[in-house]
Short mmCIF file of C-alpha atoms in Angstrom, two decimals:
data_model
loop_
_atom_site.label_atom_id
_atom_site.label_comp_id
_atom_site.label_asym_id
_atom_site.label_seq_id
_atom_site.Cartn_x
_atom_site.Cartn_y
_atom_site.Cartn_z
CA MET A 30 -18.41 32.11 10.25
CA GLN A 31 -15.77 32.03 12.96
CA GLU A 32 -13.34 29.33 14.03
CA GLU A 33 -11.69 28.91 17.40
CA LEU A 34 -7.93 29.32 17.47
CA ILE A 35 -7.11 29.42 21.18
CA ARG A 36 -9.03 28.54 24.31
CA PHE A 37 -7.44 28.36 27.75
CA THR A 38 -8.22 28.68 31.43
CA ALA A 39 -5.96 31.13 33.24
CA ASP A 40 -3.94 29.67 36.10
CA GLU A 41 -1.90 31.24 38.90
CA ILE A 42 0.96 31.98 36.49
CA ASP A 43 -1.38 34.00 34.27
CA ALA A 44 -3.05 35.88 37.13
CA GLY A 45 -2.22 39.60 37.04
CA GLN A 46 -0.96 39.49 33.46
CA THR A 47 -2.79 41.10 30.57
CA VAL A 48 -4.68 39.06 28.01
CA ARG A 49 -2.23 40.28 25.37
CA ASP A 50 0.87 39.19 27.31
CA VAL A 51 -0.46 35.71 28.01
CA LEU A 52 -1.58 35.17 24.41
CA GLN A 53 1.71 36.37 22.97
CA LYS A 54 4.23 35.01 25.48
CA ARG A 55 2.61 31.77 26.60
CA TYR A 56 0.58 30.76 23.56
CA GLY A 57 2.74 32.20 20.79
CA VAL A 58 0.07 34.42 19.23
CA SER A 59 1.84 36.86 16.93
CA ARG A 60 1.05 40.56 16.84
CA ARG A 61 -0.32 40.07 13.32
CA LEU A 62 -2.68 37.31 14.43
CA LEU A 63 -3.73 39.30 17.51
CA ILE A 64 -4.71 42.23 15.30
CA ARG A 65 -6.68 39.87 13.06
CA ALA A 66 -8.54 38.51 16.09
CA LYS A 67 -9.30 42.00 17.39
CA PHE A 68 -10.68 43.38 14.13
CA LYS A 69 -11.89 40.27 12.29
CA GLY A 70 -12.88 38.06 15.18
CA THR A 71 -13.57 38.11 18.90
CA ILE A 72 -11.57 37.70 22.10
CA THR A 73 -13.69 36.80 25.12
CA ARG A 74 -13.16 36.22 28.83
CA ASN A 75 -15.79 34.05 30.49
CA GLY A 76 -17.98 34.53 27.42
CA VAL A 77 -17.79 38.34 27.43
CA LEU A 78 -15.77 40.47 25.02
CA VAL A 79 -12.53 41.58 26.62
CA PHE A 80 -9.85 44.18 25.82
CA VAL A 81 -6.38 42.71 25.43
CA ASN A 82 -4.91 45.11 28.01
CA GLU A 83 -7.22 43.82 30.76
CA LYS A 84 -5.63 41.67 33.46
CA LEU A 85 -6.58 38.07 34.07
CA GLN A 86 -7.55 36.26 37.24
CA ALA A 87 -6.97 32.57 37.89
CA GLY A 88 -9.93 30.58 36.54
CA ASP A 89 -10.78 33.02 33.74
CA GLU A 90 -11.60 31.22 30.49
CA VAL A 91 -10.29 33.00 27.42
CA ALA A 92 -11.27 32.19 23.85
CA VAL A 93 -9.87 33.64 20.64
CA MET A 94 -12.09 33.35 17.58
CA VAL A 95 -11.29 34.54 14.06
CA GLU A 96 -13.30 34.86 10.89
CA GLU A 97 -12.79 32.03 8.42
CA GLU A 98 -10.11 32.93 5.94
CA THR A 99 -10.86 34.31 2.51
CA GLU A 100 -11.07 31.76 -0.26
CA GLU A 101 -7.69 30.33 -1.23
CA THR A 102 -6.54 31.54 -4.65
CA VAL A 103 -5.30 28.03 -5.49
CA ALA A 104 -7.94 26.23 -7.57
CA PRO A 105 -9.33 23.03 -6.03
CA GLU A 106 -8.50 19.81 -7.92
CA GLU A 107 -9.52 16.50 -6.45
CA MET A 108 -6.75 13.92 -6.22
CA PRO A 109 -5.88 11.00 -3.95
CA LEU A 110 -4.11 12.16 -0.77
CA CYS A 111 -2.14 9.94 1.61
CA ILE A 112 -3.14 11.59 4.88
CA ARG A 113 -1.31 10.04 7.82
CA TYR A 114 -2.75 12.31 10.53
CA GLU A 115 -5.20 15.18 10.84
CA ASP A 116 -6.66 17.35 13.59
CA ASP A 117 -7.89 20.94 13.84
CA ASP A 118 -4.37 22.34 13.49
CA LEU A 119 -2.43 20.21 11.06
CA LEU A 120 -2.26 17.57 8.35
CA VAL A 121 0.59 15.10 7.98
CA ILE A 122 0.71 13.92 4.36
CA ALA A 123 2.90 11.39 2.57
CA LYS A 124 3.78 13.05 -0.74
CA PRO A 125 4.66 10.81 -3.68
CA ALA A 126 7.63 11.59 -5.89
CA GLY A 127 6.68 13.59 -8.98
CA LEU A 128 4.12 15.81 -7.25
CA VAL A 129 4.84 19.55 -7.01
CA VAL A 130 3.88 21.08 -3.66
CA HIS A 131 2.59 24.51 -4.75
CA PRO A 132 1.62 26.00 -8.14
CA THR A 133 4.42 27.67 -10.08
CA GLY A 134 4.79 29.11 -13.56
CA ASN A 135 5.89 25.72 -14.86
CA HIS A 136 3.30 23.81 -12.82
CA PRO A 137 0.17 25.99 -12.57
CA SER A 138 -2.08 23.08 -11.57
CA GLY A 139 -2.06 19.47 -10.45
CA THR A 140 -0.07 20.27 -7.30
CA LEU A 141 -0.45 19.07 -3.73
CA ALA A 142 -1.90 22.46 -2.82
CA ASN A 143 -4.67 22.02 -5.41
CA GLY A 144 -5.51 18.61 -3.95
CA VAL A 145 -5.53 19.76 -0.31
CA ILE A 146 -7.74 22.77 -1.10
CA ALA A 147 -10.21 20.45 -2.88
CA TYR A 148 -10.18 18.10 0.11
CA TRP A 149 -10.98 20.96 2.51
CA LYS A 150 -13.60 22.48 0.22
CA LYS A 151 -15.43 19.15 -0.02
CA ARG A 152 -15.63 19.18 3.79
CA GLY A 153 -16.95 22.74 3.83
CA GLU A 154 -13.72 24.23 5.19
CA ALA A 155 -12.31 27.53 3.89
CA ARG A 156 -8.57 27.43 4.55
CA ARG A 157 -5.33 28.59 3.05
CA PHE A 158 -2.61 26.13 2.07
CA ARG A 159 0.36 26.53 4.43
CA ALA A 160 3.12 23.97 3.93
CA VAL A 161 5.40 23.79 6.96
CA ASN A 162 8.18 21.79 5.28
CA ARG A 163 8.41 21.79 1.51
CA LEU A 164 9.73 18.89 -0.51
CA ASP A 165 11.18 19.02 -4.02
CA LYS A 166 8.97 17.67 -6.79
CA ASP A 167 10.88 14.39 -7.01
CA THR A 168 11.45 13.92 -3.27
CA SER A 169 8.94 11.62 -1.57
CA GLY A 170 7.82 11.44 2.03
CA LEU A 171 6.26 13.23 4.96
CA MET A 172 5.06 16.81 4.95
CA ILE A 173 3.20 18.94 7.49
CA VAL A 174 0.48 21.34 6.35
CA ALA A 175 -0.75 23.83 8.96
CA LYS A 176 -4.52 24.32 8.94
CA ASN A 177 -4.58 27.80 10.46
CA GLN A 178 -2.36 30.84 10.88
CA TRP A 179 -1.62 30.18 14.56
CA ALA A 180 -0.45 26.61 13.93
CA HIS A 181 1.74 27.77 11.06
CA GLU A 182 3.36 30.36 13.31
CA GLN A 183 4.05 27.72 15.97
CA PHE A 184 5.72 25.43 13.46
CA SER A 185 7.78 28.34 12.14
CA ARG A 186 8.97 28.94 15.70
CA MET A 187 9.83 25.24 16.06
CA GLN A 188 11.89 25.41 12.89
CA GLN A 189 13.76 28.46 14.17
CA GLU A 190 14.38 26.74 17.51
CA ARG A 191 15.22 23.46 15.72
CA THR A 192 12.70 21.45 17.71
CA LEU A 193 10.96 20.20 14.56
CA GLN A 194 13.06 17.15 13.74
CA ARG A 195 13.25 16.03 10.10
CA PHE A 196 14.97 12.80 9.07
CA TYR A 197 15.52 11.68 5.49
CA GLN A 198 16.75 8.48 3.91
CA ALA A 199 18.81 8.66 0.76
CA ILE A 200 20.79 6.34 -1.47
CA ALA A 201 24.06 7.96 -2.49
CA GLU A 202 26.48 6.87 -5.16
CA GLY A 203 29.78 5.43 -3.97
CA ILE A 204 30.79 4.13 -0.57
CA VAL A 205 30.64 6.75 2.18
CA ALA A 206 33.67 6.00 4.36
CA SER A 207 32.66 7.57 7.69
CA ASP A 208 29.88 5.90 9.67
CA ALA A 209 28.53 9.33 10.66
CA GLY A 210 29.40 12.96 10.14
CA THR A 211 28.27 16.53 9.62
CA ILE A 212 28.46 18.60 6.45
CA ASP A 213 28.65 22.28 7.39
CA SER A 214 28.94 24.22 4.13
CA PRO A 215 27.06 27.39 3.11
CA ILE A 216 24.80 27.04 0.06
CA GLY A 217 23.94 29.61 -2.60
CA LEU A 218 22.86 29.79 -6.22
CA ALA A 219 25.31 28.45 -8.75
CA GLU A 220 26.76 30.95 -11.19
CA ASN A 221 24.42 31.78 -14.09
CA SER A 222 21.58 29.61 -12.72
CA PHE A 223 18.21 30.24 -11.15
CA ILE A 224 17.75 26.60 -10.13
CA THR A 225 21.03 24.86 -9.35
CA ARG A 226 22.66 25.44 -5.97
CA GLN A 227 26.25 24.93 -4.86
CA THR A 228 28.34 25.18 -1.74
CA ARG A 229 30.00 28.58 -1.67
CA PRO A 230 31.57 30.76 1.07
CA ASP A 231 29.11 33.61 0.53
CA GLY A 232 26.04 31.33 0.69
CA GLN A 233 23.55 30.81 3.49
CA SER A 234 24.56 28.66 6.44
CA ALA A 235 23.63 25.00 5.85
CA VAL A 236 24.21 22.04 8.17
CA THR A 237 23.37 18.40 7.43
CA HIS A 238 24.05 15.49 9.79
CA TYR A 239 24.30 11.97 8.36
CA ARG A 240 24.87 8.40 9.42
CA VAL A 241 25.38 5.30 7.30
CA LEU A 242 22.60 2.72 7.51
CA ALA A 243 24.10 0.25 5.04
CA ARG A 244 26.81 -0.04 2.39
CA GLY A 245 26.10 -1.95 -0.80
CA GLU A 246 27.66 -2.51 -4.19
CA GLY A 247 28.78 1.00 -5.11
CA MET A 248 25.93 2.65 -3.16
CA THR A 249 25.39 3.82 0.43
CA LEU A 250 22.08 4.05 2.28
CA LEU A 251 22.08 7.07 4.58
CA GLU A 252 19.89 8.68 7.20
CA LEU A 253 20.20 12.46 7.18
CA LYS A 254 18.99 15.06 9.64
CA LEU A 255 18.57 18.67 8.63
CA GLU A 256 19.65 21.41 10.97
CA THR A 257 18.82 24.07 8.38
CA GLY A 258 16.40 23.98 5.46
CA ARG A 259 18.09 25.36 2.35
CA THR A 260 16.80 24.58 -1.12
CA HIS A 261 18.24 21.26 -2.38
CA GLN A 262 20.35 21.10 0.79
CA ILE A 263 20.87 17.33 1.05
CA ARG A 264 21.39 16.99 -2.69
CA VAL A 265 23.98 19.78 -2.81
CA HIS A 266 25.81 18.65 0.31
CA MET A 267 26.09 15.04 -0.83
CA GLN A 268 27.40 16.12 -4.23
CA SER A 269 29.91 18.40 -2.51
CA VAL A 270 31.50 15.45 -0.70
CA GLY A 271 31.65 13.34 -3.83
CA HIS A 272 28.53 11.23 -3.26
CA PRO A 273 25.64 12.59 -5.36
CA LEU A 274 22.29 10.92 -4.83
CA ALA A 275 21.39 8.14 -7.21
CA GLY A 276 19.11 9.48 -9.94
CA ASP A 277 19.89 13.13 -9.20
CA ASP A 278 21.10 14.23 -12.64
CA LEU A 279 20.89 17.92 -11.64
CA TYR A 280 23.75 17.24 -9.23
CA LEU A 281 25.70 14.65 -11.27
CA GLY A 282 23.87 11.54 -10.09
CA GLY A 283 23.22 8.81 -12.67
CA ARG A 284 19.72 7.86 -13.81
CA GLU A 285 20.54 4.35 -14.97
CA HIS A 286 18.77 2.70 -12.04
CA ILE A 287 16.16 5.19 -10.74
CA GLY A 288 14.33 8.01 -12.50
CA ARG A 289 14.54 10.63 -9.75
CA GLN A 290 16.78 11.56 -6.84
CA ALA A 291 16.72 8.72 -4.29
CA LEU A 292 15.61 10.93 -1.42
CA HIS A 293 12.74 10.29 0.99
CA ALA A 294 11.45 12.26 3.99
CA ALA A 295 11.19 9.26 6.30
CA ARG A 296 10.50 10.62 9.79
CA LEU A 297 9.11 13.70 11.51
CA SER A 298 8.97 14.45 15.21
CA PHE A 299 7.71 17.48 17.12
CA VAL A 300 5.69 18.55 20.13
CA HIS A 301 2.10 19.31 19.14
CA PRO A 302 1.61 23.10 19.40
CA ARG A 303 -1.76 22.84 21.13
CA SER A 304 -1.70 19.65 23.21
CA ASN A 305 2.05 19.68 23.94
CA GLU A 306 2.08 15.95 23.23
CA PRO A 307 5.20 14.55 21.53
CA MET A 308 4.38 13.24 18.06
CA GLU A 309 6.41 11.13 15.66
CA PHE A 310 5.59 9.85 12.19
CA ALA A 311 7.46 7.41 9.95
CA GLU A 312 6.92 6.57 6.29
CA PRO A 313 8.52 3.51 4.63
CA LEU A 314 10.61 3.86 1.50
CA PRO A 315 8.59 3.92 -1.74
CA ALA A 316 8.80 1.14 -4.30
CA ASP A 317 11.49 2.67 -6.53
CA MET A 318 13.93 3.10 -3.66
CA GLN A 319 13.09 -0.36 -2.33
CA GLN A 320 13.98 -1.75 -5.75
CA LEU A 321 17.30 0.09 -5.66
CA LEU A 322 18.01 -1.52 -2.29
CA ARG A 323 17.23 -4.99 -3.63
CA THR A 324 19.58 -4.40 -6.55
CA PHE A 325 22.59 -2.87 -4.78
CA PHE A 326 22.25 -4.08 -1.18
CA PRO A 327 21.81 -7.87 -1.53
CA GLU A 328 23.06 -8.59 2.00
CA ARG A 329 20.90 -5.99 3.69
CA PRO A 330 18.60 -7.70 6.24
CA ALA A 331 14.96 -7.84 5.24
CA GLY A 332 12.91 -5.03 6.80
CA SER A 333 15.98 -3.04 7.90
#
């Protein structure tokens, strides 16, 4: 069975260009995906098979079809999913804290990937699990899952071009003095650790922008925007400036008031890769972080 990845009608800009050039340059089809379509799918012009080096005329209708993907190796496990949006290209899911995104040696099952594969299988869809933005096990909030290879490639491009906007809310220990700022410190593995990260000159470039939303009794509520996507980036950066996240005992945060790092992926915005429509999603803080606000931010306006 085949599924449609791309369908477009050539316009004056496309006229005189080859099918390959238009697919790659205008629609972001990678060489790898083009090869897959050529040998495990079909590329047609006006309903007839076409070679990718043939030139287009205005009004030509081109369709790229590919064979359904081989069965995902992740075992399906039904679980409740908080799906905030879905179409043929993507899922937007609100992940609860405590849920691992993809199977690992320590978490071989019961992950978000297992649940999404079960959801697709129940609908008769054979797809691979492609998380666009990964969240740590104990970070809650919004995630994008691409439903096909082309969509995943488009989101990867957005991440490289920094047009996929990701905003987090976090509750940090202590009072952050500046109303806004940028932490620009490379991040790498800590000495003698395979898990813990630290800021270090020989690490990978990492940039986090922040602004203060509210100051409470020994805690600060922050909004943070990622410019890069290093492992544990927000957690490491906030510890590096003396304000570890509440509950983040891996990075010196205390667990007296919350049992996990107080970090939540609150907003996502991007231009849809197929429709070119701007999209934005927001997810309210979960109950444990709301409770932390009630405890340490008594003067914070309701609903803010």
